Coordinates of C-alpha atoms and ligand atoms in Angstrom, one line a residue:
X266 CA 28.8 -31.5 -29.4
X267 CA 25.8 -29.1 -29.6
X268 CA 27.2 -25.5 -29.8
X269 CA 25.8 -25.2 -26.2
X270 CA 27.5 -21.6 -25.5
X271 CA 25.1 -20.3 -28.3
X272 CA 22.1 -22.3 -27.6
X273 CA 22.4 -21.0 -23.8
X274 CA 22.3 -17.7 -23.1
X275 CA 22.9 -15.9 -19.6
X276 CA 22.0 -12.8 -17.9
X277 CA 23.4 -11.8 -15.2
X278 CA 21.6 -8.6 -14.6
X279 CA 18.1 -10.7 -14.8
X280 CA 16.3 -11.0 -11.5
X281 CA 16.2 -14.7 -11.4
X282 CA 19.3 -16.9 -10.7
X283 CA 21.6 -18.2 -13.5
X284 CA 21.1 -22.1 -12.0
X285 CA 16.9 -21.1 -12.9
X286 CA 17.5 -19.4 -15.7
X287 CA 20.1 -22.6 -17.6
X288 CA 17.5 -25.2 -15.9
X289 CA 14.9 -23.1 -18.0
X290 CA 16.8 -22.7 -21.0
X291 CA 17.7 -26.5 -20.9
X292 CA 14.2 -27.6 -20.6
X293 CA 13.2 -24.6 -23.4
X294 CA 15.2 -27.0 -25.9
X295 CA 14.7 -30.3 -25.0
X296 CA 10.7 -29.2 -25.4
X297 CA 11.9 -28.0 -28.9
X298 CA 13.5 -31.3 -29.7
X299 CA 17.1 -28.9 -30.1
X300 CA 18.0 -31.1 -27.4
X301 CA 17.1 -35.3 -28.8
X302 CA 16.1 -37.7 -26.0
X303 CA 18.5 -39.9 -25.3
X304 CA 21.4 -37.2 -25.6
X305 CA 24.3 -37.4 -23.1
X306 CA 25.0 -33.5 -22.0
X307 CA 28.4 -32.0 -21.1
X308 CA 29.4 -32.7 -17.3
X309 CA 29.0 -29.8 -14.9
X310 CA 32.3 -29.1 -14.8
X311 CA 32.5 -28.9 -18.9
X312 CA 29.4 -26.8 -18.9
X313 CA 30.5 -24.4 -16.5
X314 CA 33.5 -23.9 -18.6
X315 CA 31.7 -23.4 -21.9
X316 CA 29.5 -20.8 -20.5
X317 CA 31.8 -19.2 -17.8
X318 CA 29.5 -19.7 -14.7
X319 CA 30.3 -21.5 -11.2
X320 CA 29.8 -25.3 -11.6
X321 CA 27.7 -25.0 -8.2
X322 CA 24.9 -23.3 -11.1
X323 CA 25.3 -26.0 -13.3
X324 CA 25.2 -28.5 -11.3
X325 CA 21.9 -27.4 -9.5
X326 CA 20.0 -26.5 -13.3
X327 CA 20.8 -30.5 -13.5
X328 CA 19.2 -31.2 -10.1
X329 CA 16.3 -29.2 -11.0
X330 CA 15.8 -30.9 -13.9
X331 CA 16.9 -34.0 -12.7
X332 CA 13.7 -33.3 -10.4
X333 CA 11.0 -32.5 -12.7
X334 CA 12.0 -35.4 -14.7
X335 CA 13.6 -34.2 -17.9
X336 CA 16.9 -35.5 -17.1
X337 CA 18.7 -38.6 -15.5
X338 CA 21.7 -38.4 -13.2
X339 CA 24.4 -40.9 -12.5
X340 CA 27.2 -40.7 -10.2
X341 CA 30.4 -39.6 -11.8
X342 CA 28.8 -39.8 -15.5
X343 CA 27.3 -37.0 -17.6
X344 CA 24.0 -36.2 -17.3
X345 CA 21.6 -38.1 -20.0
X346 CA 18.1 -36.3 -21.1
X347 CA 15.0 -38.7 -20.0
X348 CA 13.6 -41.3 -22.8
X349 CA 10.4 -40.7 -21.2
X350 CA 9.8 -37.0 -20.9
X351 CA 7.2 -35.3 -19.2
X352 CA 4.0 -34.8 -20.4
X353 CA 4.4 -31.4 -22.1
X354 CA 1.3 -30.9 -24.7
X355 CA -1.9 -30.3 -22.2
X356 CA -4.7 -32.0 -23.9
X357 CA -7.4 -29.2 -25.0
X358 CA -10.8 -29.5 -23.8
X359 CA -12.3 -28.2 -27.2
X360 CA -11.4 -27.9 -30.7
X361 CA -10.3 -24.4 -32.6
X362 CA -8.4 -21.6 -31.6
X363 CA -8.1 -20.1 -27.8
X364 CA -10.5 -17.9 -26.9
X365 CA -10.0 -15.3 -24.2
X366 CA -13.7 -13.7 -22.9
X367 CA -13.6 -10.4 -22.5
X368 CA -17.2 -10.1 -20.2
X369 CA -18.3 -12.0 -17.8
X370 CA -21.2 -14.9 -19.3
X371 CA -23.6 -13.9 -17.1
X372 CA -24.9 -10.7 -15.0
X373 CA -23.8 -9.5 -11.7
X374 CA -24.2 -6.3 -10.0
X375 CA -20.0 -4.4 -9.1
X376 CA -20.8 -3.3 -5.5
X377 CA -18.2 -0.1 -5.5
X378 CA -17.8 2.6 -8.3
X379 CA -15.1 1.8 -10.7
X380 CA -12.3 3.6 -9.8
X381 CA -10.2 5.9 -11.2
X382 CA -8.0 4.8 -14.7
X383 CA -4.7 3.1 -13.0
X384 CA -2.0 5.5 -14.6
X385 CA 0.1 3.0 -16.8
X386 CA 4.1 2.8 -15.5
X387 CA 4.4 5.2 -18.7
X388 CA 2.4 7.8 -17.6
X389 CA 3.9 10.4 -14.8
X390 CA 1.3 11.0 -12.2
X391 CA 0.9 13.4 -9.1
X392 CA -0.4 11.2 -6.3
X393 CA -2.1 11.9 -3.0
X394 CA 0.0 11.2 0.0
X395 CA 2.2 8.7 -1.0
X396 CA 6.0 8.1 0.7
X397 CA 8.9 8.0 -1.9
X398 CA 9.5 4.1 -1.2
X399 CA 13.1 4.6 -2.6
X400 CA 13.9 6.7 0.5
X401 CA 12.7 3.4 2.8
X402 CA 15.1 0.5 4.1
X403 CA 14.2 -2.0 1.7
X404 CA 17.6 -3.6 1.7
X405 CA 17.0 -4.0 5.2
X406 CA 13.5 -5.5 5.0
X407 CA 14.7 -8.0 1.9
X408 CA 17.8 -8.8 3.9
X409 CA 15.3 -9.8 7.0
X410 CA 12.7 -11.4 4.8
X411 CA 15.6 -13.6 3.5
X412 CA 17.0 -14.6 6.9
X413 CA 13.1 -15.2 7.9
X414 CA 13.2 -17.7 5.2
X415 CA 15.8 -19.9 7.8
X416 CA 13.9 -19.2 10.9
X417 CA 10.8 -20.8 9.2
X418 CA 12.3 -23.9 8.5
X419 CA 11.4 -24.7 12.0
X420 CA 8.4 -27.2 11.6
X421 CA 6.8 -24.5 13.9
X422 CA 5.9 -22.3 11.0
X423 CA 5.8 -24.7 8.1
X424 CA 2.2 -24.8 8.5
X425 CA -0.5 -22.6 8.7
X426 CA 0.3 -20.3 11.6
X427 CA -2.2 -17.6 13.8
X428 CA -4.4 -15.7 11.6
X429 CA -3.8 -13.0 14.7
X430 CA -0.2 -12.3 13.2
X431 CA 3.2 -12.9 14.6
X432 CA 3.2 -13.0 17.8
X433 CA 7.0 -11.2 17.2
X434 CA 5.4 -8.4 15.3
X435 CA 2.7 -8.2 17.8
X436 CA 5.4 -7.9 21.0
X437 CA 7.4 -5.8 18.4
X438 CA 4.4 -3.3 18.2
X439 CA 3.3 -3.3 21.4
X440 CA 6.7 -1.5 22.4
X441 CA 6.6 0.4 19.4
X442 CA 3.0 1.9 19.9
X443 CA 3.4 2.5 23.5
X444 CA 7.1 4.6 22.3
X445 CA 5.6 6.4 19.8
X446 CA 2.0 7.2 20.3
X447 CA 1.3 6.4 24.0
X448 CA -1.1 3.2 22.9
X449 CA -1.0 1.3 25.7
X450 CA -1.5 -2.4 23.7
X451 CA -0.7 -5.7 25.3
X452 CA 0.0 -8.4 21.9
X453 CA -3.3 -9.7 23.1
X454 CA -5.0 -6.1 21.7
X455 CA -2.9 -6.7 18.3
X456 CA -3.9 -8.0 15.4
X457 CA -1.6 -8.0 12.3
X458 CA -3.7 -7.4 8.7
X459 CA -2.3 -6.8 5.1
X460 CA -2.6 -3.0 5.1
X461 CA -4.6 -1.0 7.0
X462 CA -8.1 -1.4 4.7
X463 CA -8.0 -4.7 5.7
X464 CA -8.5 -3.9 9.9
X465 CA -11.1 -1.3 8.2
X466 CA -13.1 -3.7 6.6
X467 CA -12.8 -6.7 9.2
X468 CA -14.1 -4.4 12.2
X469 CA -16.8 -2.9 10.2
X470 CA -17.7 -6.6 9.4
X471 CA -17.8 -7.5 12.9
X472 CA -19.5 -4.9 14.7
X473 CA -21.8 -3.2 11.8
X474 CA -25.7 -4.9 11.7
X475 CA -27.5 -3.5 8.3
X476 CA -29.3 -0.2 9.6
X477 CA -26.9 1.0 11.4
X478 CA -25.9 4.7 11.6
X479 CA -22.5 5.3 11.1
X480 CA -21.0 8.8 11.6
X481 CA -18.3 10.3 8.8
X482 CA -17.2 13.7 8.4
X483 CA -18.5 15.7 5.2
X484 CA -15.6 15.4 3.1
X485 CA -14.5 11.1 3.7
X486 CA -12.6 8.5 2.8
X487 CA -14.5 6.8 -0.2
X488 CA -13.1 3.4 0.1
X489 CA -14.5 2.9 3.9
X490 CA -17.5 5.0 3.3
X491 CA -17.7 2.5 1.0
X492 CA -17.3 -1.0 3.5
X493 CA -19.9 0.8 5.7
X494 CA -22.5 0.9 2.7
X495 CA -21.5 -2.7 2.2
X496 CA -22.6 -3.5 5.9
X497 CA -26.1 -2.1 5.2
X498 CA -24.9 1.3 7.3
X499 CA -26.6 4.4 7.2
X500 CA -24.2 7.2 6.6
X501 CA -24.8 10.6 8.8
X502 CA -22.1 13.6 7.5
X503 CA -21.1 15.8 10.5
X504 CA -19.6 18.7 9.4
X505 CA -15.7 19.3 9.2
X506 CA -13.5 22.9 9.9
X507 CA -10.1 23.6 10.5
X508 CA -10.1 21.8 14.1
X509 CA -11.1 18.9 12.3
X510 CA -14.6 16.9 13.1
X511 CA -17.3 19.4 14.5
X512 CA -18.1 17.9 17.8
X513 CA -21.3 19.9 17.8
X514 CA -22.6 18.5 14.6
X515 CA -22.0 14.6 16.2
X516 CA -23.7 15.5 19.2
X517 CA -26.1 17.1 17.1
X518 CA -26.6 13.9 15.2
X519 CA -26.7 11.5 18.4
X520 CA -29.9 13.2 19.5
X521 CA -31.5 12.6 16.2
X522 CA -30.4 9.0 15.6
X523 CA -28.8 5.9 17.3
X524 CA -25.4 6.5 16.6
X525 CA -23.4 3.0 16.6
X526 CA -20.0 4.1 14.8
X527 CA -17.9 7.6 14.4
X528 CA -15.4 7.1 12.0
X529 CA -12.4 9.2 12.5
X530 CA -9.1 10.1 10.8
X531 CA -7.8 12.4 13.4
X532 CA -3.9 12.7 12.0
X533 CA -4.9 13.8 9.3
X534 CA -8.3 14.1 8.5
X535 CA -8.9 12.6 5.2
X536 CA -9.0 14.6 2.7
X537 CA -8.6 17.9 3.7
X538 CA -5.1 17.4 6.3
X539 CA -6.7 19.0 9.3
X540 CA -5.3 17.4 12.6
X541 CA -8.5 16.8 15.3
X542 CA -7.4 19.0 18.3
X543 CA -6.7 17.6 21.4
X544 CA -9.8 19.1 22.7
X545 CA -12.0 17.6 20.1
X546 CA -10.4 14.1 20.6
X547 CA -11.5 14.5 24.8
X548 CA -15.0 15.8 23.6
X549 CA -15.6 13.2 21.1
X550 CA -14.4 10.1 23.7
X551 CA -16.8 11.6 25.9
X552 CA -20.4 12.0 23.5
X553 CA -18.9 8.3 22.7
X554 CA -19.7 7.4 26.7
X555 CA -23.0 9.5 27.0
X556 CA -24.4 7.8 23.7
X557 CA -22.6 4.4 23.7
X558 CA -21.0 4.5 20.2
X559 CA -17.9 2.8 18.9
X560 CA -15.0 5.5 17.7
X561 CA -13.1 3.9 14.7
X562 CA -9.7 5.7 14.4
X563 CA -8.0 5.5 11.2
X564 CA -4.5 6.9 12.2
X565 CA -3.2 5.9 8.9
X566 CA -0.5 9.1 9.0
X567 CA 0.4 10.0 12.4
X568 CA 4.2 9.2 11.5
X569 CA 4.9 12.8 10.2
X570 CA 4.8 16.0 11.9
X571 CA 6.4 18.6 10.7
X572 CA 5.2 22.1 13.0
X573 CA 5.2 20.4 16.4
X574 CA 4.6 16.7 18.3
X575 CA 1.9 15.1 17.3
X576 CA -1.5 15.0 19.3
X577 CA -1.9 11.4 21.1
X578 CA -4.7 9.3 18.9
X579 CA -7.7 9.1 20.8
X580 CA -7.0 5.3 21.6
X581 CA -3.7 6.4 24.4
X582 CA -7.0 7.9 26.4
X583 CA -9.6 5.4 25.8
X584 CA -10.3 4.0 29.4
X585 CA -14.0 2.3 28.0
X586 CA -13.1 -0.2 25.0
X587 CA -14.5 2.1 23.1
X588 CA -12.0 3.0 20.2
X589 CA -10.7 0.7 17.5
X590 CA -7.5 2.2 16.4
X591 CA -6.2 0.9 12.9
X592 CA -2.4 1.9 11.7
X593 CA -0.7 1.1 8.7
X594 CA 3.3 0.8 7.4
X595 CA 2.0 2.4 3.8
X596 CA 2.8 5.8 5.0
X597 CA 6.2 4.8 6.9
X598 CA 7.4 2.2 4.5
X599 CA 5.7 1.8 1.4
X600 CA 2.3 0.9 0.1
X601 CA 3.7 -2.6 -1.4
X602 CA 4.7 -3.6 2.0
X603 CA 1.2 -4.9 2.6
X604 CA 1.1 -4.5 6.6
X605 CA -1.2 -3.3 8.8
X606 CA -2.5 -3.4 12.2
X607 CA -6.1 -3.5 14.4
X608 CA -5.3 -2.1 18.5
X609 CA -8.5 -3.2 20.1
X610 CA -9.7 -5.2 23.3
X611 CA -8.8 -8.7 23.4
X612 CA -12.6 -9.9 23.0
X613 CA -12.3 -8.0 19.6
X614 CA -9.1 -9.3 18.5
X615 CA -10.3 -13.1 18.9
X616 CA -13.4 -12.4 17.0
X617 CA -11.2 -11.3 13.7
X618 CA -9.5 -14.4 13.4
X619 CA -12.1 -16.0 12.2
X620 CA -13.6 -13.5 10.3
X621 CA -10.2 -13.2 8.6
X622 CA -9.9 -16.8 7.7
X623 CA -12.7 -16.5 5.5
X624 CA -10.7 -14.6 2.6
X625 CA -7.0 -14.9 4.2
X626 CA -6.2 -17.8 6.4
X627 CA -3.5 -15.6 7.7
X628 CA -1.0 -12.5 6.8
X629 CA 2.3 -12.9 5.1
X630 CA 4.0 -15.0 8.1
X631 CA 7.5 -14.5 6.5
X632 CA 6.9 -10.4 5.6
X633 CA 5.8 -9.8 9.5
X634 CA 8.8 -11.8 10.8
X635 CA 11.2 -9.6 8.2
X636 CA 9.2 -6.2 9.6
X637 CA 9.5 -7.3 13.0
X638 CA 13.3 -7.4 13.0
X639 CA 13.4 -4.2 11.2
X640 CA 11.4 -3.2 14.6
X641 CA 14.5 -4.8 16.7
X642 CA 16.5 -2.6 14.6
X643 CA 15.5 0.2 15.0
X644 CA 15.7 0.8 11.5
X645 CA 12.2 2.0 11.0
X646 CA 12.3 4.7 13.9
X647 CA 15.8 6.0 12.1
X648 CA 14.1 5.9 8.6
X649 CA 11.4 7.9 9.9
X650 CA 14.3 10.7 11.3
X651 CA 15.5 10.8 8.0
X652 CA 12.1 10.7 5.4
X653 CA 10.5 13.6 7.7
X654 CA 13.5 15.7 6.8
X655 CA 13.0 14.9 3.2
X656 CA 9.5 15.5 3.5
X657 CA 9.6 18.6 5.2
X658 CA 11.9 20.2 2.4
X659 CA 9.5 18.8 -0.3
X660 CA 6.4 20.2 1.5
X661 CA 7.8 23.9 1.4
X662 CA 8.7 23.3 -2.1
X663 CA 5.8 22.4 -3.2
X664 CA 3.9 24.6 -1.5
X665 CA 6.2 27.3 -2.8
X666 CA 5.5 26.2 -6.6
X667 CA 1.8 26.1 -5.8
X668 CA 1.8 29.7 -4.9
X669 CA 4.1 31.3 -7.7
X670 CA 2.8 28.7 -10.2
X671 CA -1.0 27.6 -9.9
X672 CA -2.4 30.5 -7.6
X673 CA -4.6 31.5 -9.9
X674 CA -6.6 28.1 -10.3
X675 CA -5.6 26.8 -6.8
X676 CA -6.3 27.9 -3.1
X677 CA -4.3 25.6 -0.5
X678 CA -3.2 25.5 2.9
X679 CA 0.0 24.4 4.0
X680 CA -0.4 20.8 6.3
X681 CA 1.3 21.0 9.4
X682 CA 2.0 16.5 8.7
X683 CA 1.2 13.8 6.4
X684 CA 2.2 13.6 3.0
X685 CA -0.2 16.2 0.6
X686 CA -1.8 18.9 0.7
X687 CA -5.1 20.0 0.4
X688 CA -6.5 22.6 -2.4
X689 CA -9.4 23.8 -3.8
X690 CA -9.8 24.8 -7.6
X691 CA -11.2 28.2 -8.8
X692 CA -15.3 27.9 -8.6
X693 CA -15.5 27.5 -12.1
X694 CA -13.3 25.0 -13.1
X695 CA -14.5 21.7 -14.9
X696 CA -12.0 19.6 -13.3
X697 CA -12.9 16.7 -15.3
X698 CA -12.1 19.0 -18.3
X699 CA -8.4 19.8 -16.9
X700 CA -8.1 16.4 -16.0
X701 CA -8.6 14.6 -19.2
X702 CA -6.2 18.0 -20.6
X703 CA -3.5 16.6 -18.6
X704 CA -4.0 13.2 -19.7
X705 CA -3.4 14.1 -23.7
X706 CA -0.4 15.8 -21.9
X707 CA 0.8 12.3 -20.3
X708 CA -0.1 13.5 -16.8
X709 CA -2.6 11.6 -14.3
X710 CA -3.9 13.4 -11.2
X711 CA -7.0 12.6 -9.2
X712 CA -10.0 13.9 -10.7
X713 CA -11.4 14.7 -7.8
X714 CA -14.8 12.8 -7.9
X715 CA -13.4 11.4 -4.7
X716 CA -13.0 14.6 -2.9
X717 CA -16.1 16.6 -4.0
X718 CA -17.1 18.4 -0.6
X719 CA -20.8 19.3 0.1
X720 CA -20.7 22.2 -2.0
X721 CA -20.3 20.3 -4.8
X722 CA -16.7 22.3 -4.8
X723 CA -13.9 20.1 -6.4
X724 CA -10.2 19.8 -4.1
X725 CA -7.0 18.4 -4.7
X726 CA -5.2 16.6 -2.4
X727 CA -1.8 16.7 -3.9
X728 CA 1.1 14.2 -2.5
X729 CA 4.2 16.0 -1.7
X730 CA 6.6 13.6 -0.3
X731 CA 7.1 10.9 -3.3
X732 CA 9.1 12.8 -5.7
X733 CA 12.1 14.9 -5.6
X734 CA 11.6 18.7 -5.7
X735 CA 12.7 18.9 -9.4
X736 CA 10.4 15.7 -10.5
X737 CA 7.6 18.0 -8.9
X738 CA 8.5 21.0 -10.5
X739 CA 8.4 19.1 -14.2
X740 CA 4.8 17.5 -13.5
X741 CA 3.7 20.7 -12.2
X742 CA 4.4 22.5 -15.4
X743 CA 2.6 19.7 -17.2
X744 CA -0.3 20.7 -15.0
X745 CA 0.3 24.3 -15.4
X746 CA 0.2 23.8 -19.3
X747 CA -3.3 21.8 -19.0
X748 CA -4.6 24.4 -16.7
X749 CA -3.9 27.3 -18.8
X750 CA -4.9 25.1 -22.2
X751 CA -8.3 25.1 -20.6
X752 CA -8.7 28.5 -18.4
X753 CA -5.9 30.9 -19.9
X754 CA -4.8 33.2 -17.4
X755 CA -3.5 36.2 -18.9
X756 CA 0.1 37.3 -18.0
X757 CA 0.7 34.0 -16.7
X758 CA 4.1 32.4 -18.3
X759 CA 4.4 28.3 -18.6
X760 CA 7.2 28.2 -15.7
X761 CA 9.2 27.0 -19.0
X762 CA 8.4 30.6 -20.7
X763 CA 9.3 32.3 -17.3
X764 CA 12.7 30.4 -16.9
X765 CA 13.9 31.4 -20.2
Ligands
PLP1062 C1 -7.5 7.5 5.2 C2 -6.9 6.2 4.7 N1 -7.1 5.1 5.4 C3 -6.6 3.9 5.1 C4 -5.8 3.8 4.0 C5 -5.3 2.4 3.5 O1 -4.0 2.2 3.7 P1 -3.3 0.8 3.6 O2 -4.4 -0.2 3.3 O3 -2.4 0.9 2.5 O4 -2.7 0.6 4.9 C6 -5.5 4.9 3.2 C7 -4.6 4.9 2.0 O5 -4.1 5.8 1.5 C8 -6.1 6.2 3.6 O6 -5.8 7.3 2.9

């Protein structure tokens, strides 16, 4: 007999099950020849024995492989590997070695700027509003995705199901909106989309005709500024202070131009962290009713508050259709939980469907079931409790570090919600200098080309809430060290030197 407890290897720490990983192992050897045609295998029971597993896991490897051809099974006789084996060369379409193109064969024009270098898992990085997904209920979620796997069995959801979303998460939200933020949606003024960009870019789809003028605030979200260019939009900046949007400067605009779209990230503006004042919110549905435009509210980080409750979005008072209201679970969850949501009149809602279907014939059915029972829970609403406690703690800290560490590069205010603050770097600092500093120094941070104001001024929008307060202090030192490699500051100790 083959010396199978050294030819088969186990791990039970690996993410995939033992039965896959013998059925692959198995297979790995026959393909090698280790394993002749024609060779009768151990019995389950013998197997299991040899290589101190359940016979259940040996016994389904066989299936498995039983399936896919490279073994035959008998009743009450050991397993026999197939005479006639699957086809396992592929034939090549042309002679000589692989050849893997590194360009594209022909030209094409990229229609977004290339974004920032994606910092490798080796490299530490200082985001800019993310949540510490290892504070979130993911045991939770994976146990409900799991038992969504059962309910799906049902030949109801086999098959292709409403691009509109679950109708459970849509019930589930309805509540939850109405709970949380005084939305008053029906399911029928839910739509369900894999993160909140998506909604973004779906609407703008629908309801943007090239030429338009669309309304952002001077210092913007790229990516959607972005989408609107796409649509043919013309983009008008109104200005931005610590209320949030000037209402003045949108009126201002309305007079000069046909206004058909404010865009809006009220809670908290994007990227500077102001909240839009109640009164500003009243003003701004108003000017929408005088000049008849559409308000697009990206609300993609009303779950954290951290002074006082948060101001209603401008969707719990829109009595006119007026307002599109996009949230997201990035923020509340985690940004690999792709889930997002459009609130919107139910004449909107059936128009994205089948806009959606032509990239995504419909959201991740078995992802909005799991989400949806984590709804039923209550387990998001008690997550939330707990992460704005963490991220309270971490705000202070940080903004403690900033000012005994980088005041004199960095001038910040402290947010009253969301997940980062926003600061603004000495006049004359080359950022991109400092940037590629920290870099050398294994340290990524945004280089601010997204958030260059109308000054020309460079900011940083720093995330606070993803790492612990002593993983921030240890990348803020990095950044300390870059900062004072490139603009010493005399008297001013690496918070290494000044803890010695
Ligand atoms: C202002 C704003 N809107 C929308 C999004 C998109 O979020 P997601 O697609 O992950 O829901 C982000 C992401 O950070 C954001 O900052």
């Amino acid at each position: 007999m083959l010396p199978y407890q050294t030819l088969l290897t186990l791990d039970r720490r690996a993410p995939t099950t033992l039965a896959q990983q013998l059925s692959t192992a198995l297979m790995s050897l026959i393909q090698q020849g280790i394993i002749p045609a024609g060779t009768r295998l151990p019995g389950a029971r013998t197997l299991a024995a040899l290589l101190h597993v359940h016979r259940q896991t040996v016994a389904g490897a066989f299936e498995e492989l039983a399936a896919q051809g490279w073994l035959e099974l008998r009743p009450a006789r050991a397993p026999v590997v197939s005479q006639q084996l699957p086809e396992v060369h592929a034939q090549p379409l042309a002679s000589g070695p692989p050849h893997v193109a590194h360009r594209a064969g022909f030209a094409f024009r990229a229609r977004s700027a290339a974004a920032e270098p994606w910092p490798t898992p080796s490299t530490q990085w200082l985001d800019d509003g993310s949540p510490d997904s290892r504070l979130a209920p993911l045991a939770a979620l994976a146990r409900n995705y799991r038992r969504a796997t059962h309910h799906l069995l049902h030949p109801t959801y086999l098959g292709y199901t409403d691009p509109n979303g679950s109708r459970r998460l849509r019930q589930q939200l309805s509540q939850y909106l109405r709970a949380t933020r005084g939305v008053p949606a029906d399911p029928e003024h839910i739509f369900t989309t894999r993160g909140s960009i998506m909604g973004l870019y779906l609407l703008a789809q629908l309801v943007l005709e090239p030429g338009d003028t669309v309304v952002v605030a001077d210092y913007g979200y790229r990516s959607v500024e972005t989408i609107f260019g796409q649509c043919g939009a013309q983009l008008q900046r109104a200005g931005l202070d610590e209320q949030g949007v000037v209402v003045d400067d949108v009126a201002a605009l309305c007079q000069r131009h046909r206004v058909r779209l404010l865009y809006l990230t009220p809670h908290h503006h994007y990227p500077t962290t102001v909240t839009l004042s109640a009164a500003r919110r009243m003003q701004l549905l108003h000017l929408a009713e005088v000049h008849d435009f559409i308000i697009l509210e990206d609300d993609y980080d009303f779950d954290y508050h951290y002074e006082s409750s948060p101001i209603l979005p401008l969707a719990s008072a829109d009595r006119q259709g007026r307002v599109l209201y996009v949230g997201s679970l990035s923020k509340a969850l985690s940004p690999a939980v792709r889930l997002g949501y459009v609130v919107a009149p139910p004449d909107i809602i059936a128009a994205l469907g089948p806009l959606r279907r032509l990239v995504d014939r419909q959201g991740d059915a078995l992802l909005e079931e799991a989400v949806a029972e984590l709804l039923a829970e209550g387990e998001l609403t008690r997550h939330l409790k707990r992460a704005r406690q963490h991220y309270q703690q971490r705000r202070d800290a940080c903004c403690q570090l900033l000012r005994t560490e980088l005041s004199a590069w960095l001038s910040f205010s402290v947010p009253a919600g969301g997940l980062a603050i926003w600061g603004c770097w000495r006049a004359d600092i080359d950022l991109p200098l400092v940037v590629a500093h920290g870099r050398r120094l294994g340290l990524a941070f945004s280089d601010g080309m997204r958030h260059q104001g109308p000054t020309g001024a460079w900011g940083l929008r720093l995330g606070f809430a993803s790492l612990t307060v002593e993983e921030m202090r240890q990348r803020m030192e990095v950044l300390k060290q870059a900062l004072q490699a490139c603009y010493p500051v005399a008297g001013t100790a690496s918070m290494a030197e000044a803890l010695i």
